[in-house]
Short mmCIF file of C-alpha atoms and ligand atoms in Angstrom, two decimals:
data_model
loop_
_atom_site.label_atom_id
_atom_site.label_comp_id
_atom_site.label_asym_id
_atom_site.label_seq_id
_atom_site.Cartn_x
_atom_site.Cartn_y
_atom_site.Cartn_z
CA UNK A 1 156.50 41.41 62.58
CA UNK A 2 155.71 42.36 66.56
CA UNK A 3 152.60 44.73 66.45
CA UNK A 4 152.33 45.16 70.02
CA UNK A 5 155.61 47.14 69.89
CA UNK A 6 153.50 50.08 68.02
CA UNK A 7 150.86 50.37 71.30
CA UNK A 8 151.19 52.59 74.03
CA UNK A 9 153.10 51.44 76.89
CA UNK A 10 149.59 51.11 79.18
CA UNK A 11 148.02 48.68 76.09
CA UNK A 12 151.14 46.89 76.20
CA UNK A 13 150.94 46.59 79.90
CA UNK A 14 147.53 45.18 79.92
CA UNK A 15 148.23 42.45 77.27
CA UNK A 16 151.21 41.50 79.41
CA UNK A 17 149.12 41.05 82.49
CA UNK A 18 146.40 38.71 80.41
CA UNK A 19 149.45 36.97 78.60
CA UNK A 20 151.24 36.03 81.81
CA UNK A 21 147.65 35.25 83.94
CA UNK A 22 146.99 31.72 82.96
CA UNK A 23 149.13 29.45 81.30
CA UNK A 24 146.71 27.05 80.12
CA UNK A 25 145.62 29.67 77.62
CA UNK A 26 148.48 31.04 76.74
CA UNK A 27 148.53 30.47 73.39
CA UNK A 28 144.82 31.04 72.54
CA UNK A 29 145.07 34.74 73.16
CA UNK A 30 144.23 37.05 70.28
CA UNK A 31 143.86 40.71 69.58
CA UNK A 32 141.23 41.12 66.71
CA UNK A 33 138.88 43.22 64.04
CA UNK A 34 139.93 47.42 64.48
CA UNK A 35 142.82 47.09 66.85
CA UNK A 36 144.91 44.85 64.30
CA UNK A 37 143.52 47.10 61.52
CA UNK A 38 144.47 50.58 63.21
CA UNK A 39 147.84 48.85 63.98
CA UNK A 40 148.80 47.65 60.58
CA UNK A 41 147.91 51.10 59.21
CA UNK A 42 149.93 53.07 61.80
CA UNK A 43 146.80 54.33 63.33
CA UNK A 44 146.47 55.49 67.00
CA UNK A 45 144.38 52.26 68.42
CA UNK A 46 141.11 53.80 70.09
CA UNK A 47 140.05 50.08 71.80
CA UNK A 48 141.07 46.51 72.28
CA UNK A 49 139.39 43.64 71.64
CA UNK A 50 140.22 40.50 73.14
CA UNK A 51 139.60 37.14 71.59
CA UNK A 52 140.13 33.79 73.57
CA UNK A 53 140.42 30.62 71.20
CA UNK A 54 138.12 28.57 74.19
CA UNK A 55 136.24 29.81 76.70
CA UNK A 56 136.65 33.80 77.82
CA UNK A 57 134.49 33.19 80.89
CA UNK A 58 136.53 30.15 82.05
CA UNK A 59 139.95 32.16 81.57
CA UNK A 60 139.07 35.38 83.18
CA UNK A 61 138.33 32.96 86.00
CA UNK A 62 141.25 30.76 86.07
CA UNK A 63 143.58 33.53 85.38
CA UNK A 64 142.23 35.89 88.38
CA UNK A 65 141.34 38.57 86.48
CA UNK A 66 138.72 41.22 88.16
CA UNK A 67 135.65 40.31 86.27
CA UNK A 68 133.08 42.92 86.04
CA UNK A 69 130.23 41.12 84.11
CA UNK A 70 129.80 38.16 81.62
CA UNK A 71 127.63 37.18 79.07
CA UNK A 72 126.75 33.33 79.65
CA UNK A 73 125.12 33.17 75.85
CA UNK A 74 127.62 34.80 73.86
CA UNK A 75 130.77 33.68 76.35
CA UNK A 76 131.91 37.11 76.73
CA UNK A 77 133.34 38.62 79.74
CA UNK A 78 134.09 42.34 81.37
CA UNK A 79 137.38 42.69 83.06
CA UNK A 80 138.95 45.26 84.95
CA UNK A 81 143.24 45.78 84.47
CA UNK A 82 144.87 49.13 85.72
CA UNK A 83 141.81 50.83 85.70
CA UNK A 84 140.40 49.88 82.38
CA UNK A 85 137.31 47.88 81.15
CA UNK A 86 138.50 45.05 78.75
CA UNK A 87 136.24 42.91 76.75
CA UNK A 88 137.13 39.50 76.15
CA UNK A 89 135.18 37.69 73.75
CA UNK A 90 135.53 34.05 72.90
CA UNK A 91 136.06 32.74 69.44
CA UNK A 92 132.24 32.17 68.06
CA UNK A 93 130.07 30.76 64.93
CA UNK A 94 126.90 33.00 64.53
CA UNK A 95 124.14 32.76 62.43
CA UNK A 96 121.33 34.99 61.18
CA UNK A 97 117.74 33.51 61.02
CA UNK A 98 116.12 36.48 59.30
CA UNK A 99 117.63 39.14 57.23
CA UNK A 100 119.09 41.85 59.58
CA UNK A 101 117.87 40.23 62.85
CA UNK A 102 120.33 39.96 65.67
CA UNK A 103 122.74 36.69 65.15
CA UNK A 104 122.54 33.79 67.09
CA UNK A 105 125.46 31.92 68.41
CA UNK A 106 125.67 28.41 67.50
CA UNK A 107 129.44 27.35 69.06
CA UNK A 108 131.79 29.09 71.07
CA UNK A 109 135.60 28.09 71.38
CA UNK A 110 135.59 27.49 67.89
CA UNK A 111 139.06 27.83 65.71
CA UNK A 112 139.93 31.49 65.02
CA UNK A 113 140.16 31.15 61.43
CA UNK A 114 136.20 29.79 62.16
CA UNK A 115 135.34 33.02 64.14
CA UNK A 116 137.18 35.15 61.53
CA UNK A 117 134.36 34.08 58.87
CA UNK A 118 131.11 35.88 60.63
CA UNK A 119 132.82 39.19 60.46
CA UNK A 120 132.15 41.93 58.09
CA UNK A 121 134.96 43.39 55.88
CA UNK A 122 138.85 41.70 55.13
CA UNK A 123 140.20 44.55 57.16
CA UNK A 124 138.32 43.75 60.03
CA UNK A 125 138.78 39.95 59.78
CA UNK A 126 142.53 39.54 60.97
CA UNK A 127 143.66 38.56 64.35
CA UNK A 128 146.75 38.29 66.25
CA UNK A 129 148.01 35.82 68.56
CA UNK A 130 149.81 37.90 71.34
CA UNK A 131 151.76 35.22 72.40
CA UNK A 132 153.20 33.82 68.99
CA UNK A 133 153.11 37.11 67.65
CA UNK A 134 151.12 35.61 64.72
CA UNK A 135 149.07 37.19 62.12
CA UNK A 136 146.03 35.15 61.04
CA UNK A 137 144.60 36.95 57.96
CA UNK A 138 142.43 34.31 56.01
CA UNK A 139 140.71 36.75 53.99
CA UNK A 140 143.67 38.63 52.54
CA UNK A 141 142.49 41.64 54.87
CA UNK A 142 146.14 42.82 55.45
CA UNK A 143 146.60 43.43 51.35
CA UNK A 144 143.23 45.54 51.12
CA UNK A 145 144.37 47.52 53.56
CA UNK A 146 147.77 48.30 51.15
CA UNK A 147 145.32 48.97 48.50
CA UNK A 148 142.66 50.87 50.07
CA UNK A 149 139.98 48.35 49.79
CA UNK A 150 136.88 47.27 51.40
CA UNK A 151 135.80 43.75 50.71
CA UNK A 152 132.76 42.10 52.65
CA UNK A 153 133.57 38.01 52.95
CA UNK A 154 130.67 36.51 51.41
CA UNK A 155 127.59 37.32 49.33
CA UNK A 156 124.84 37.58 51.89
CA UNK A 157 126.99 39.79 54.41
CA UNK A 158 125.03 42.61 54.26
CA UNK A 159 121.18 40.65 53.93
CA UNK A 160 122.49 39.21 57.22
CA UNK A 161 123.75 42.57 58.93
CA UNK A 162 122.81 45.71 56.54
CA UNK A 163 124.62 47.98 59.71
CA UNK A 164 127.94 46.90 57.79
CA UNK A 165 126.88 49.17 54.70
CA UNK A 166 127.05 52.08 57.16
CA UNK A 167 130.05 50.66 58.92
CA UNK A 168 131.48 50.74 55.48
CA UNK A 169 130.63 54.25 54.86
CA UNK A 170 132.34 55.07 57.94
CA UNK A 171 135.37 53.42 56.52
CA UNK A 172 135.40 54.73 53.31
CA UNK A 173 135.52 58.07 54.18
CA UNK A 174 137.26 57.68 57.55
CA UNK A 175 140.57 56.01 55.60
CA UNK A 176 139.74 57.27 52.15
CA UNK A 177 139.10 53.49 50.79
CA UNK A 178 136.85 52.43 48.02
CA UNK A 179 133.99 49.65 47.79
CA UNK A 180 135.30 46.92 45.88
CA UNK A 181 133.47 46.36 42.59
CA UNK A 182 131.69 42.96 43.68
CA UNK A 183 131.22 44.77 47.18
CA UNK A 184 129.56 47.59 45.54
CA UNK A 185 127.28 45.75 43.83
CA UNK A 186 125.83 43.54 46.88
CA UNK A 187 125.36 46.98 48.82
CA UNK A 188 122.55 48.31 45.70
CA UNK A 189 121.28 44.79 45.36
CA UNK A 190 121.00 44.46 49.32
CA UNK A 191 119.08 47.68 49.16
CA UNK A 192 116.80 46.69 46.62
CA UNK A 193 115.96 43.13 47.99
CA UNK A 194 115.92 44.07 51.89
CA UNK A 195 112.99 42.94 53.71
CA UNK A 196 112.96 45.02 56.56
CA UNK A 197 110.51 42.84 58.54
CA UNK A 198 112.77 41.42 61.48
CA UNK A 199 115.31 44.27 61.33
CA UNK A 200 117.17 45.01 64.59
CA UNK A 201 116.34 49.26 64.35
CA UNK A 202 118.37 49.42 67.69
CA UNK A 203 121.36 48.00 65.84
CA UNK A 204 120.56 50.36 62.88
CA UNK A 205 120.31 53.79 65.57
CA UNK A 206 123.42 52.33 67.28
CA UNK A 207 125.40 52.39 64.10
CA UNK A 208 124.11 55.60 62.91
CA UNK A 209 124.40 57.59 66.04
CA UNK A 210 128.46 56.55 65.54
CA UNK A 211 128.88 57.09 62.07
CA UNK A 212 127.04 60.72 62.32
CA UNK A 213 129.38 62.16 65.04
CA UNK A 214 132.42 62.38 63.00
CA UNK A 215 133.82 65.57 61.31
CA UNK A 216 133.81 63.61 57.85
CA UNK A 217 129.87 62.60 58.36
CA UNK A 218 128.13 65.18 56.35
CA UNK A 219 129.91 62.64 53.32
CA UNK A 220 128.58 59.70 54.95
CA UNK A 221 124.98 61.17 55.12
CA UNK A 222 125.74 62.10 51.05
CA UNK A 223 126.30 58.78 50.24
CA UNK A 224 123.11 57.41 52.14
CA UNK A 225 121.53 59.79 49.90
CA UNK A 226 122.86 59.22 46.75
CA UNK A 227 122.73 55.43 47.00
CA UNK A 228 119.40 55.22 48.80
CA UNK A 229 120.85 53.27 51.60
CA UNK A 230 118.15 55.03 54.12
CA UNK A 231 115.90 52.15 52.09
CA UNK A 232 117.20 49.79 54.69
CA UNK A 233 115.30 51.43 57.81
CA UNK A 234 112.85 54.09 55.84
CA UNK A 235 110.10 54.15 53.36
CA UNK A 236 111.47 57.45 51.90
CA UNK A 237 113.31 60.79 52.52
CA UNK A 238 112.76 64.45 51.80
CA UNK A 239 116.15 65.43 52.34
CA UNK A 240 118.09 66.03 49.10
CA UNK A 241 121.82 65.82 49.06
CA UNK A 242 122.22 69.41 47.92
CA UNK A 243 120.63 70.39 51.19
CA UNK A 244 123.42 69.40 53.40
CA UNK A 245 125.32 72.32 53.43
CA UNK A 246 122.08 74.18 54.45
CA UNK A 247 122.13 71.73 57.23
CA UNK A 248 125.17 72.40 58.32
CA UNK A 249 124.47 76.08 58.61
CA UNK A 250 121.72 75.72 60.91
CA UNK A 251 123.45 73.14 63.03
CA UNK A 252 126.41 75.86 63.29
CA UNK A 253 123.90 78.89 63.88
CA UNK A 254 121.60 76.92 66.77
CA UNK A 255 125.07 75.84 68.23
CA UNK A 256 123.82 71.85 67.81
CA UNK A 257 126.07 69.47 69.54
CA UNK A 258 124.61 66.30 68.88
CA UNK A 259 125.14 66.24 64.86
CA UNK A 260 124.35 62.62 64.79
CA UNK A 261 121.02 62.84 66.22
CA UNK A 262 120.29 66.25 63.97
CA UNK A 263 121.29 64.00 60.38
CA UNK A 264 119.16 61.29 61.55
CA UNK A 265 115.87 63.76 62.48
CA UNK A 266 116.81 65.33 58.84
CA UNK A 267 116.47 61.92 57.11
CA UNK A 268 113.48 61.24 59.02
CA UNK A 269 111.46 64.38 59.52
CA UNK A 270 109.00 65.41 56.29
CA UNK A 271 107.40 68.81 57.02
CA UNK A 272 107.10 71.41 59.61
CA UNK A 273 104.14 74.34 59.90
CA UNK A 274 105.62 77.71 59.67
CA UNK A 275 103.09 80.32 61.68
CA UNK A 276 102.32 83.80 61.32
CA UNK A 277 103.66 85.49 64.19
CA UNK A 278 102.51 89.28 64.92
CA UNK A 279 105.33 90.36 67.68
CA UNK A 280 108.40 88.41 69.59
CA UNK A 281 106.49 87.14 72.34
CA UNK A 282 104.56 85.10 70.20
CA UNK A 283 107.80 83.44 68.86
CA UNK A 284 109.07 83.22 72.10
CA UNK A 285 106.00 81.27 73.00
CA UNK A 286 106.52 78.84 69.81
CA UNK A 287 109.69 78.39 70.17
CA UNK A 288 110.50 78.13 73.76
CA UNK A 289 109.98 73.99 73.83
CA UNK A 290 112.37 73.74 71.10
CA UNK A 291 115.75 72.41 71.56
CA UNK A 292 118.47 73.08 69.36
CA UNK A 293 118.06 69.77 67.27
CA UNK A 294 114.72 70.89 66.78
CA UNK A 295 115.23 74.89 66.14
CA UNK A 296 117.69 73.53 63.80
CA UNK A 297 115.62 71.32 61.59
CA UNK A 298 112.75 73.79 61.73
CA UNK A 299 115.23 76.58 60.04
CA UNK A 300 116.37 74.27 57.61
CA UNK A 301 112.96 73.05 56.52
CA UNK A 302 111.55 76.19 56.70
CA UNK A 303 114.15 79.20 56.24
CA UNK A 304 112.26 80.97 58.53
CA UNK A 305 114.33 83.95 60.37
CA UNK A 306 112.35 84.21 63.11
CA UNK A 307 113.79 81.06 64.44
CA UNK A 308 117.29 82.84 64.62
CA UNK A 309 115.35 86.08 66.07
CA UNK A 310 114.39 83.46 68.56
CA UNK A 311 118.06 83.39 70.11
CA UNK A 312 118.25 87.05 70.77
CA UNK A 313 115.60 86.81 73.52
CA UNK A 314 115.26 82.90 74.36
CA UNK A 315 117.18 83.42 77.71
CA UNK A 316 115.53 86.45 79.02
CA UNK A 317 114.08 86.32 82.58
CA UNK A 318 113.14 88.74 84.93
CA UNK A 319 115.62 90.05 87.23
CA UNK A 320 113.30 89.64 90.47
CA UNK A 321 112.25 86.61 91.26
CA UNK A 322 109.05 85.10 93.54
CA UNK A 323 110.97 86.20 97.30
CA UNK A 324 111.38 89.79 96.00
CA UNK A 325 107.56 89.89 95.04
CA UNK A 326 106.87 87.89 98.34
CA UNK A 327 109.04 90.76 100.13
CA UNK A 328 106.57 93.40 98.26
CA UNK A 329 103.79 91.81 99.82
CA UNK A 330 102.55 89.38 97.50
CA UNK A 331 101.16 85.98 97.97
CA UNK A 332 102.85 82.73 97.14
CA UNK A 333 101.22 80.73 94.62
CA UNK A 334 99.76 81.37 91.03
CA UNK A 335 99.38 85.06 91.02
CA UNK A 336 102.95 85.62 91.61
CA UNK A 337 103.76 83.37 88.78
CA UNK A 338 101.83 85.79 86.31
CA UNK A 339 103.42 88.69 87.66
CA UNK A 340 106.74 86.87 86.79
CA UNK A 341 105.22 86.08 83.12
CA UNK A 342 103.82 89.46 82.75
CA UNK A 343 107.84 91.31 82.76
CA UNK A 344 109.20 88.37 81.15
CA UNK A 345 106.21 89.49 78.20
CA UNK A 346 107.42 92.98 78.50
CA UNK A 347 111.08 92.15 78.09
CA UNK A 348 110.78 90.12 75.31
CA UNK A 349 108.52 92.20 73.60
CA UNK A 350 111.12 95.37 74.28
CA UNK A 351 114.39 94.68 75.33
CA UNK A 352 115.24 97.92 76.75
CA UNK A 353 112.13 98.29 78.83
CA UNK A 354 113.51 97.61 81.94
CA UNK A 355 117.22 98.59 82.91
CA UNK A 356 117.23 97.72 86.50
CA UNK A 357 115.60 95.36 89.29
CA UNK A 358 114.05 98.88 90.71
CA UNK A 359 112.82 99.44 87.44
CA UNK A 360 110.69 95.91 87.41
CA UNK A 361 109.47 96.48 90.72
CA UNK A 362 108.14 100.08 89.71
CA UNK A 363 106.57 98.35 86.82
CA UNK A 364 104.88 95.60 89.08
CA UNK A 365 103.82 98.19 92.09
CA UNK A 366 102.42 99.87 89.22
CA UNK A 367 99.97 97.36 87.41
CA UNK A 368 99.47 95.05 90.53
CA UNK A 369 98.92 95.12 93.97
CA UNK A 370 99.25 92.83 96.78
CA UNK A 371 95.93 91.08 97.88
N1 CTP B 1 132.09 43.26 63.44
C1 CTP B 1 131.15 42.73 62.67
N2 CTP B 1 130.25 43.13 62.11
C2 CTP B 1 129.48 44.32 62.69
C3 CTP B 1 130.31 44.87 63.77
C4 CTP B 1 131.28 44.23 64.28
O1 CTP B 1 131.87 42.06 61.99
N3 CTP B 1 128.14 44.64 62.23
C5 CTP B 1 133.30 42.69 64.03
C6 CTP B 1 134.60 43.46 62.96
O2 CTP B 1 135.23 42.29 63.02
C7 CTP B 1 134.95 44.62 63.75
C8 CTP B 1 134.74 44.04 65.29
O3 CTP B 1 133.61 43.60 65.37
O4 CTP B 1 136.40 44.81 63.62
C9 CTP B 1 135.08 45.22 66.41
O5 CTP B 1 133.56 46.31 65.89
P1 CTP B 1 133.52 47.52 66.30
O6 CTP B 1 134.28 47.89 67.73
O7 CTP B 1 132.41 48.36 66.38
O8 CTP B 1 134.46 48.38 65.53
P2 CTP B 1 135.99 48.27 64.91
O9 CTP B 1 135.76 47.59 63.75
O10 CTP B 1 136.83 47.96 65.85
O11 CTP B 1 135.92 49.72 64.49
P3 CTP B 1 136.42 51.45 65.25
O12 CTP B 1 137.43 51.85 64.59
O13 CTP B 1 135.32 52.08 64.71
O14 CTP B 1 136.01 50.76 66.80
#
């Protein structure tokens, strides 16, 4: 089977360049992971991960590729081909010293099947040799793709790297797949036994930011609450599955574009104080330091309509500026700032108070005089 025929022309050209750049490595070049999975599923490919059964840095040098950066300990290299940055990794063995910690590379340049063993799901543990067009699928991932099954490779996989649970939820909803029975059992076991003392929290947030950016992410959030998956990195959350709709409503009202940040904060925030406001200017002063995510969260938590009201006047500004005031004889400095603030206050309290710049000037001359 020639999987590469399914790739867009540019990607095929890139593979050709890599394949024909160094005879010594010709038979040792693979594509691996998401790209092979997506090609087998006839889906569009996002990015191609290359894998060298040997030393990727040595390969890139001998192949005379345009090296952008290299990482000696993992023996990975970033090159630029046809204006595109391409990651090339070396086959490697990884071990985890502690639950959830970053892995340690113990050997590079190993046999392709050894490398595939360090991966997460069977559907992501398939390699394709671009020279022989042969598929390496020791865990029968292609069959799991056909059956829509998410299966982990070994029983310590989630304890090694619990971000795999989060990644699994993404694949579940992205492809409409199911966890196999044993894998689902291991997720629950991991949640109940996980010790997060050495957890790489950066890795958790990197994964959360990714999996909460999709149109289907609210379903992932539901699963995180249903199965208490948040316990990997949080002691508790106050967010309830039944509130997700309300959270999405707040997201829309306040035009939140970074859904990922909103979901992460919603899982982690506990309470908000709901103050008493006497007028619109107090509302303005209270909310002016809030960004859209904070506004959405405040409204989600308190259902205080004053946050929505704030949107009516949040962009209010005086029509006159410091230059206009200087032209009227006012001296630069704190006094001008106070005058502009008082115009703003009048406008927030009553949106129709001034129609034109002249109205504002009239107000200034009536209430203030140049020193
Ligand atoms: N991988 C893994 N465990 C992780 C992250 C990644 O085993 N925690 C392996 C998988 O084999 C995965 C590959 O590294 O296929 C590349 O990971 P990444 O690019 O993050 O994801 P993809 O599987 O390519 O999926 P996506 O379509 O989301 O990019």
